[in-house]
Each structure stands twice: as C-alpha cells, then as structure tokens.
Short mmCIF file of C-alpha atoms in Angstrom, two decimals:
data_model
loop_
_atom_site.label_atom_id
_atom_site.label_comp_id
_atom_site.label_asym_id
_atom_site.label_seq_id
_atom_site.Cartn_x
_atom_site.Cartn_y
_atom_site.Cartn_z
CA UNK A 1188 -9.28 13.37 12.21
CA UNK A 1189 -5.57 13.71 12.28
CA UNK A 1190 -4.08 15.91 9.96
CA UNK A 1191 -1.51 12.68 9.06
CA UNK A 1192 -0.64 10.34 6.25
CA UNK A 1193 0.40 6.49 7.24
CA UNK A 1194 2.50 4.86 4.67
CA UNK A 1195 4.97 2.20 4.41
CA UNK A 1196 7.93 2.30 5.94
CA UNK A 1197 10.21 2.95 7.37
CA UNK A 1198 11.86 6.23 6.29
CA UNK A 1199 13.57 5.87 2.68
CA UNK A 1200 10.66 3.71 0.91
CA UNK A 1201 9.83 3.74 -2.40
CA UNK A 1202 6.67 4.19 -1.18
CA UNK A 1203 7.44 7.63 1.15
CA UNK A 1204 8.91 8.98 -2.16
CA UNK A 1205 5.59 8.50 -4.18
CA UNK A 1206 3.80 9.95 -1.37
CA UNK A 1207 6.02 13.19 -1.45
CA UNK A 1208 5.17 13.62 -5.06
CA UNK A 1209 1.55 14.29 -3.85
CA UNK A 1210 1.32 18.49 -3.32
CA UNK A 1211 -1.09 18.16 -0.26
CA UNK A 1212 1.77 15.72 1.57
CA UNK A 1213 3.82 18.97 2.20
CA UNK A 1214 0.69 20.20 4.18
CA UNK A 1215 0.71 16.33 6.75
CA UNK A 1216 2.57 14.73 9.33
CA UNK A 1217 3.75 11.61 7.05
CA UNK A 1218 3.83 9.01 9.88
CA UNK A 1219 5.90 5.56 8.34
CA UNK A 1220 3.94 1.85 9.70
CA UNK A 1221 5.53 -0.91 10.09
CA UNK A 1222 3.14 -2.91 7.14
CA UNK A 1223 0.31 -2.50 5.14
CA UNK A 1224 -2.25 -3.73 7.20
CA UNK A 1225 -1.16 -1.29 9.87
CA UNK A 1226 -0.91 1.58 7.76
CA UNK A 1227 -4.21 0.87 6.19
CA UNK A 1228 -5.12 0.21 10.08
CA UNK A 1229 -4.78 3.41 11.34
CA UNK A 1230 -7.32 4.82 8.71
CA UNK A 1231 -10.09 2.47 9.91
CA UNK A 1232 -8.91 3.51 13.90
CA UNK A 1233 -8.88 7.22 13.11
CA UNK A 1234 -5.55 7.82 13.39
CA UNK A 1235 -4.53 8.73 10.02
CA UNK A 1236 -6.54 10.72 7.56
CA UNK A 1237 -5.46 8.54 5.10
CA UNK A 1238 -3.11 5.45 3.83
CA UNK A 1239 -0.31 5.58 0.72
CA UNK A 1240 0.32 1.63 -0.26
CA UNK A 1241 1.62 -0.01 -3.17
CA UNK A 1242 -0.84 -1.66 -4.90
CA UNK A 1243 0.38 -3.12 -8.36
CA UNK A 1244 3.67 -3.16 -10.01
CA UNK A 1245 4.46 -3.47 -13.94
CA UNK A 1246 6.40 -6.58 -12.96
CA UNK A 1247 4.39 -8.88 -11.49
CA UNK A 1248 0.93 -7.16 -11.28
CA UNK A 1249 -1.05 -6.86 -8.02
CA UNK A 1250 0.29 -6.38 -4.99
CA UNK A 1251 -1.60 -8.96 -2.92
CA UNK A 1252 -1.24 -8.01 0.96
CA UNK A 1253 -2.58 -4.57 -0.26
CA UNK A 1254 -5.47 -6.33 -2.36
CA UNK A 1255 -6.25 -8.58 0.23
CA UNK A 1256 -6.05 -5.84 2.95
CA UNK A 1257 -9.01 -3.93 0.74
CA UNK A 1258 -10.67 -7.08 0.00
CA UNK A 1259 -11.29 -7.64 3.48
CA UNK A 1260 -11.76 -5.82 6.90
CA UNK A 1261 -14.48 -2.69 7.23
CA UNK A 1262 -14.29 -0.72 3.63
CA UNK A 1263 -11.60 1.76 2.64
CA UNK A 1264 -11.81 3.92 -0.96
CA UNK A 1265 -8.72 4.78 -2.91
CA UNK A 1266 -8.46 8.31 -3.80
CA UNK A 1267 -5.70 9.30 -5.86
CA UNK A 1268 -2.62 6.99 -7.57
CA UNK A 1269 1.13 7.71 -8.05
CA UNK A 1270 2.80 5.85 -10.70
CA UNK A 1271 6.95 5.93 -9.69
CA UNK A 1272 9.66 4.27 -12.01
CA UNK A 1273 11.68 1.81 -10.24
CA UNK A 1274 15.31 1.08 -9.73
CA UNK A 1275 16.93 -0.71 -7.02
CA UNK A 1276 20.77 -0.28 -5.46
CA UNK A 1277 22.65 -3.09 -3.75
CA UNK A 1278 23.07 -0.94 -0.30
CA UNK A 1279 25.81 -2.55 1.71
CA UNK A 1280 27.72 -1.80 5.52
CA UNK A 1281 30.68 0.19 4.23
CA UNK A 1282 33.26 -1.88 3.14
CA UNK A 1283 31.69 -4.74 2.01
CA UNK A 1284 32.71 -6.42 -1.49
CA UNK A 1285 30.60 -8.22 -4.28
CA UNK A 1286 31.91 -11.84 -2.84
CA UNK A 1287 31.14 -10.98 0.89
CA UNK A 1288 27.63 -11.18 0.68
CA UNK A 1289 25.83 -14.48 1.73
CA UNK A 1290 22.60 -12.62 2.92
CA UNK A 1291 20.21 -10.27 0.74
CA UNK A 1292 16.98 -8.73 1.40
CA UNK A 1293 14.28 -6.44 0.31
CA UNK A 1294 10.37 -6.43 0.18
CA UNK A 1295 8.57 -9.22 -1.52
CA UNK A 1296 7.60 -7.44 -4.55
CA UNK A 1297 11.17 -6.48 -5.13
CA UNK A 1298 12.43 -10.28 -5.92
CA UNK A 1299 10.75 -11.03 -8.95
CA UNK A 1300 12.65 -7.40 -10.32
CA UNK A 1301 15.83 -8.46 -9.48
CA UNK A 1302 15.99 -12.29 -10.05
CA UNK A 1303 17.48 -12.23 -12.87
CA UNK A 1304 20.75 -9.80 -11.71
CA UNK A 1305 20.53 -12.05 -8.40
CA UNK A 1306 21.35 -15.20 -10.49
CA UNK A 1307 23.99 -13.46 -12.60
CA UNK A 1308 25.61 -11.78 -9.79
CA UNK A 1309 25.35 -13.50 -6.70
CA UNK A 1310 23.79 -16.93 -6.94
CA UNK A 1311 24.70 -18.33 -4.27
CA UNK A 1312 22.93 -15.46 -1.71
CA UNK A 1313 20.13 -16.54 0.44
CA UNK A 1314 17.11 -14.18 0.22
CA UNK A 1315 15.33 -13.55 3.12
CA UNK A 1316 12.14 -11.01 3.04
CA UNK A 1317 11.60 -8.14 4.55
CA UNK A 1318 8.39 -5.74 5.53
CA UNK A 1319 9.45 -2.91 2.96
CA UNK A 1320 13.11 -1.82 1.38
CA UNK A 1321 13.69 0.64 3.92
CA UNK A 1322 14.00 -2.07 6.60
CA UNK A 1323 15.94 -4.51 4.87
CA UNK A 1324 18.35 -1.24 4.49
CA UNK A 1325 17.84 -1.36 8.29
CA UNK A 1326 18.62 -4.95 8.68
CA UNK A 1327 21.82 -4.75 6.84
CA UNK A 1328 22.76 -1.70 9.33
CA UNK A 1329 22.17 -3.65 11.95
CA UNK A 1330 24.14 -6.69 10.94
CA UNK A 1331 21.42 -9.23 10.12
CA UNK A 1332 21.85 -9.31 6.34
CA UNK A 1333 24.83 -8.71 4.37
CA UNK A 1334 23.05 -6.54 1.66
CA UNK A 1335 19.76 -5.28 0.78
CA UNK A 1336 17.70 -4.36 -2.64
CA UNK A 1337 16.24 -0.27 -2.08
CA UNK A 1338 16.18 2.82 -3.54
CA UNK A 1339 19.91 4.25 -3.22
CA UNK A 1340 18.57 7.42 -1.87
CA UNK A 1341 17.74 5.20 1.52
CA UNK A 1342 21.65 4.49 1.72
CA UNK A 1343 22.31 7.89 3.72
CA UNK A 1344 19.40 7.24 6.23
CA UNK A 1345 21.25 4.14 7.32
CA UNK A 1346 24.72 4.75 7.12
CA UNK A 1347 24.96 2.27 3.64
CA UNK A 1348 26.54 2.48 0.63
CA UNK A 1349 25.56 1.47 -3.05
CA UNK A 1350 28.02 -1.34 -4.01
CA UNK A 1351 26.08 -1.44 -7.32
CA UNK A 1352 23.16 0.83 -8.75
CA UNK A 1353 20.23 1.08 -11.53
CA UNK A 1354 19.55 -2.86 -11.24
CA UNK A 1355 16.23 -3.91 -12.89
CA UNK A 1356 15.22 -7.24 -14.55
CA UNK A 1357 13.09 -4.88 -16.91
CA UNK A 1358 13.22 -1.76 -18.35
CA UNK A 1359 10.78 0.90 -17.22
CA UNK A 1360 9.58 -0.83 -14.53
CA UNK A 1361 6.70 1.46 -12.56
CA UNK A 1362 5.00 0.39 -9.23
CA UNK A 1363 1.70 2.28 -8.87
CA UNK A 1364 0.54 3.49 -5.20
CA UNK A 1365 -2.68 4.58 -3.76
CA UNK A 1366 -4.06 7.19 -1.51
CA UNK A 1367 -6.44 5.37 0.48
CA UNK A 1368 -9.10 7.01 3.33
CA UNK A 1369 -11.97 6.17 4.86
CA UNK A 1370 -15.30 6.13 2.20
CA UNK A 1371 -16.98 9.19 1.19
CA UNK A 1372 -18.31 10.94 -2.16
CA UNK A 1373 -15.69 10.49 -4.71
CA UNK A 1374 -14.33 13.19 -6.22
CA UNK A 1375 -15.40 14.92 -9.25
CA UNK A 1376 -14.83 12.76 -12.62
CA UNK A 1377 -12.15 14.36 -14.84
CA UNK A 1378 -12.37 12.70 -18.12
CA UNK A 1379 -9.54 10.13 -17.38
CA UNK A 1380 -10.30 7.97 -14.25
CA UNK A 1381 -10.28 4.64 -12.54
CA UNK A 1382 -12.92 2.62 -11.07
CA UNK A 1383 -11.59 -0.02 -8.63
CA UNK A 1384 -13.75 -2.74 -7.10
CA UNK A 1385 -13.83 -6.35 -5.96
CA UNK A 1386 -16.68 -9.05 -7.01
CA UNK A 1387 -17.98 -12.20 -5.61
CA UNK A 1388 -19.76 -14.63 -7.19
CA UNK A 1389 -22.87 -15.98 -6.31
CA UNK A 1390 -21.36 -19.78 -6.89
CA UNK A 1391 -18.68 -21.47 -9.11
CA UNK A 1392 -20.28 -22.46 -12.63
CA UNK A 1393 -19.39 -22.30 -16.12
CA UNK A 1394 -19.00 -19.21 -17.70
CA UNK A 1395 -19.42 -17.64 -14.26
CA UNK A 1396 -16.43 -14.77 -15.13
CA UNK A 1397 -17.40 -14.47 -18.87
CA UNK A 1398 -20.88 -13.41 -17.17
CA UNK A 1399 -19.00 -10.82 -14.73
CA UNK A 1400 -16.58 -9.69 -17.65
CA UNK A 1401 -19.30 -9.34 -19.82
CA UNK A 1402 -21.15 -6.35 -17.59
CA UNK A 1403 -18.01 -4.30 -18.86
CA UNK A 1404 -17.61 -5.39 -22.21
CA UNK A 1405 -21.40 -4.72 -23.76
CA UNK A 1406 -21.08 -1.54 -22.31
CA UNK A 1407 -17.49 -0.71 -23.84
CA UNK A 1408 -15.47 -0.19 -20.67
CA UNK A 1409 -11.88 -1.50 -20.53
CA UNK A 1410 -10.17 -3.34 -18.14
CA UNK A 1411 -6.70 -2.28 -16.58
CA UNK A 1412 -6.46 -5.06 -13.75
CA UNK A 1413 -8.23 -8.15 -12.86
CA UNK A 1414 -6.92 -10.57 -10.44
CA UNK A 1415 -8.43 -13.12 -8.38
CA UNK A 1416 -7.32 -13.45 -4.81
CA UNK A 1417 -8.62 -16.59 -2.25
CA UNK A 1418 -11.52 -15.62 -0.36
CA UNK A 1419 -10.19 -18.15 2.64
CA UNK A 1420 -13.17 -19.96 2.27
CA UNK A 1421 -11.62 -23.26 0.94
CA UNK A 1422 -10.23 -24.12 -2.69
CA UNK A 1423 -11.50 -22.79 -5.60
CA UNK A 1424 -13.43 -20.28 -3.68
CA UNK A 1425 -12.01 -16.99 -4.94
CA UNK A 1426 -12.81 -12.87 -5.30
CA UNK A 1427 -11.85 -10.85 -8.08
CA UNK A 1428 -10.36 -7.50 -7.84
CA UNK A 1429 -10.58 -4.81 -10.77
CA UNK A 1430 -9.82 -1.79 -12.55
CA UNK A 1431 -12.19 -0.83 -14.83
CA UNK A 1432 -11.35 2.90 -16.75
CA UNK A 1433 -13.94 5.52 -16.03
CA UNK A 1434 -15.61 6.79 -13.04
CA UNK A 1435 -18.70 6.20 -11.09
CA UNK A 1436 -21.10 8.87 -12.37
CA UNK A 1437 -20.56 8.21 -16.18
CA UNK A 1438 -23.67 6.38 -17.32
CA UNK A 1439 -21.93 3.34 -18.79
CA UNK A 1440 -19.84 2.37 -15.51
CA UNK A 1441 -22.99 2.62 -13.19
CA UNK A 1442 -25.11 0.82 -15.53
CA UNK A 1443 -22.09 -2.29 -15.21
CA UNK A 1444 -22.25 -1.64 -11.61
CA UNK A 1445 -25.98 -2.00 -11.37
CA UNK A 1446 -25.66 -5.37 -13.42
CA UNK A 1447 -22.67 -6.37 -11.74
CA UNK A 1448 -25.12 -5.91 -8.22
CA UNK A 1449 -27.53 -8.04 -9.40
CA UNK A 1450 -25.77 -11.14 -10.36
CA UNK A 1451 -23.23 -11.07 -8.00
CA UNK A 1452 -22.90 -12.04 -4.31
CA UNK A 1453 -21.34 -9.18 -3.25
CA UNK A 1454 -19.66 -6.12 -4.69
CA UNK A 1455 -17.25 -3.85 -2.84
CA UNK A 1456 -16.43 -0.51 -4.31
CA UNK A 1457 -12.96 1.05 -3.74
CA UNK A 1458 -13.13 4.02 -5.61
CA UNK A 1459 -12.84 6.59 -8.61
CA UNK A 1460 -10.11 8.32 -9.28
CA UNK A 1461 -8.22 10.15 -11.56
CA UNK A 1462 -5.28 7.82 -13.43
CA UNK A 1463 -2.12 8.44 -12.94
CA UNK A 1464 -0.84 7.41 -16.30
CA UNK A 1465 -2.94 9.70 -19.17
CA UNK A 1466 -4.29 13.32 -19.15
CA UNK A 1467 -8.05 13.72 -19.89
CA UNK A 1468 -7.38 14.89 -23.32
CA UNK A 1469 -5.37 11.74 -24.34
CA UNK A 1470 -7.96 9.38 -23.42
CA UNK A 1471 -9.81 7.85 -26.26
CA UNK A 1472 -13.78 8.80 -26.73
CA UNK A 1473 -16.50 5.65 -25.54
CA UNK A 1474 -17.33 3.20 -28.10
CA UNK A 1475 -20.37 3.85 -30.16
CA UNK A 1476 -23.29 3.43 -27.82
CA UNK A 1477 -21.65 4.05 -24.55
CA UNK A 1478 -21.74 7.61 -24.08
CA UNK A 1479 -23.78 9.32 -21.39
CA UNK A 1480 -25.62 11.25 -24.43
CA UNK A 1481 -26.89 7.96 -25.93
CA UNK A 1482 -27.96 6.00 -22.50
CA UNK A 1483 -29.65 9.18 -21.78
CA UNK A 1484 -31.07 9.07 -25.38
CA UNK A 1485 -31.87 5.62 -25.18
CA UNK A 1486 -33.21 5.89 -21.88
CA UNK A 1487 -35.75 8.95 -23.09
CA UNK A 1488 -36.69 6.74 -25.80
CA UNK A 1489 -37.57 3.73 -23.15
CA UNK A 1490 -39.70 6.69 -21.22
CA UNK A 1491 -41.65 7.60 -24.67
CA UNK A 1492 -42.30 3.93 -25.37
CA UNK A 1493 -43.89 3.70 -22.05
CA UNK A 1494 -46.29 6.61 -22.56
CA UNK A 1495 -47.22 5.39 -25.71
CA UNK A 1496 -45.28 8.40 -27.28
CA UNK A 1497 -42.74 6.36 -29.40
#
C-alpha cells in the first residue's frame, strides 16, 4: 500500500490544511484529487493508504457528495476527524476592484457561508461552482472568474490577492473532515468517540424512523448527525446516515447495532473514532442503565435466570 494520503484539492484547500494538522501527515506523500469521489477512489484502487474529505460543516450540516460517496460504492471506514474553523478571503488577479467583479466562485459548501456578504457586497455577481476553493483560486488565475471565495493562505499559490478577508455569514463556523481507509479493526475506544453508520429500511411505514431512532434512545446514546440522503431508487426511497457518540465495543452501542441489524434492510458501518471536539475526561458518564457494568450485570442476571440460579 502506498505510503500516501489523497485529499481534496488542489494545493491551498481548506481541506490540505486540516490534513496537515494530523502528526502522521508529516510522515506521507499528500497527493491533492481532483474530487471526492476520486480521492476516496484511490483508497478502494490501492493507491492511497487513505482519503481526508470534508464531511459536515456547522453551516449547513452534511456534506452530501462525501455522504453519498460512503453511502455507496465497495465500503470505506473513517478513522480519525479534524474539526478546522472557517474563514474565507475574496482572492482576486492583482488589480482588480470591488465593482470589477461579475464572476465569483468557490466550492459548493462555501455558498451558503457567504450568501449573506454576497448579497451585501456584490449582488449582482454570478456564482458559478467549483470542485474545491483551491481551484476556483485557480480559475480566477486563469481568467475564467473574476474572484473566488478560499482560504487567503491559497492567494500566494496562485499569484492572487485578498481584496477582502475574514468573511463568514456566521461566527465560528467549523467544517469537520475525515480520515478515511480501507476497513479494518477500529482502533482502540478512548472514552470520547464517534460511531458513524448508514441505515436502510426494510420499507416506508409509519413510525418507521421513530423505530430506528429508538435503538439509540432506550439505550441512552446520543445523536450528533442524522441525515437522509436518496437511495436513487425512486421518490421517497431514502438512507439515513448517522453519528451516534461512543464506539463499537462499548456494550450499549453494539447492543443498538445488533437491534438496528435486525430490523433494518441493511446497515453499513463507517467507523469509530475518536471526536474531534471533547477530551475523554469532558465527556459526560452513560445514563443510568447503559453502562458496560450494568449490561454485563444484567446480562449475568439473564444467565442465572436460565440455570435456575436467580
């Protein structure tokens, strides 16, 4: 397996400066893709020992061509996250005034934190989308857009300046990214950690996601994302993608995973992980009757029932 990380690019992403943050990057080729799907790609070919995506932003929530990417395709497993705060610069050809540009661009995900300066600012510019910051930077070298929405540290790499910096529709606004590799054990739980998976259901009736919800909520796990994305199979058909907090091997989680087996369709696990946004001893203790201790207790007492020992 290559000794390489594939991530968004190109050089002068958001995303290559969460990966940076990670101490085993300094020890891999970081090779920037084009898109998701081909970053996430070259994990499934072998040529990259791993992925780093963005997957949900404090904005607008998921990011869907990575959630859709992981929904589908042979199975991937997130192993780490990266939480990065998030302000854009106007990057512009050198030169260029406010009432010049006609043209913007940026990633997708990068509109709906922006719309709001767009409108007061400039609102008559055309947006056009791009495949990631970095390349709308590019695009604006090269003359096809007049401006572009990226980090102002990518304004260097492509000979830009930052007509205008620190724009954001709302304050502390985080995008989260994931490590992503081909599956294998998870690591080790560490007391605050992330279980991500995606559900289908059997068939479309009432109370159909109070059922799914409710494998988490008798067991006292909480819920950090849940989204539902189109399965392609016609209207109304749809998957659900979630973040549930704790990790495969504590008792409570597996036990919702076992349930969650049974009465659903399908179910696709992406992962534990450690979180990215508490330390172990921060996180709060399981609700009375979820801890290992007391499924193990409860499970003893099952055993002595059975013998005739109760």
């Amino acid at each position: 397996m290559p000794a390489s990380y594939a991530y968004l690019g190109p050089e002068g992403t958001f995303t290559e400066v969460a990966l940076r943050t990670l101490p085993e990057a300094a020890t891999r080729e970081l090779v920037p893709y084009v898109s998701v799907q081909s970053a996430l790609d070259a994990v499934r070919a072998g040529e990259a020992e791993a992925a780093f995506v963005p997957i949900e932003n404090s904005v607008e929530g998921g990011i869907t061509t990575t959630l859709d990417e992981l929904v589908a395709g042979a199975p991937l497993m997130i192993y780490r996250e990266v939480l990065l705060s998030i302000t854009f610069a106007l990057l512009v050809r050198p030169g260029t005034k406010l009432s010049d540009i006609k043209t913007v661009s940026a990633h997708p995900a990068a509109q709906p934190q922006v719309r709001n300066w767009l409108k007061k600012h400039l609102p008559d510019a055309h947006w056009e989308s791009a495949a990631s910051n970095a390349d709308a930077a590019r695009l604006v070298q090269e003359g096809q857009y007049d401006a572009a929405f990226a980090g102002e540290f990518a304004a260097a790499r492509y000979g830009l300046e930052a007509l205008e910096t620190g724009i954001h529709d709302a304050e502390n606004a985080q995008t989260r990214f994931v490590l992503v590799g081909r599956p294998a054990r998870p690591a080790a739980p560490t007391g605050a950690d992330k279980t991500s998976i995606v559900l289908w259901q059997r068939d479309d009736h009432p109370g159909g996601l109070r059922d799914l919800l409710g494998e988490f909520a008798t067991r006292g796990i909480n819920l950090m994302l849940l989204q539902s994305r189109p399965t392609g199979a016609g209207i109304g058909n749809y998957c659900f993608c979630i973040d549930a907090e704790g990790h495969i091997s504590d008792r409570r989680v597996a036990d919702a995973l076992m349930g969650l087996k049974r009465i659903c369709l399908q179910v696709r696990y992406l992962g534990s992980y450690p979180r990215a946004d508490v330390r172990p001893g921060d996180v709060q203790p399981p609700r009375v009757g979820t801890s290992d201790d007391e499924f193990t207790a409860a499970a003893d007492w099952v055993a002595r029932c059975q013998d005739g020992r109760f």
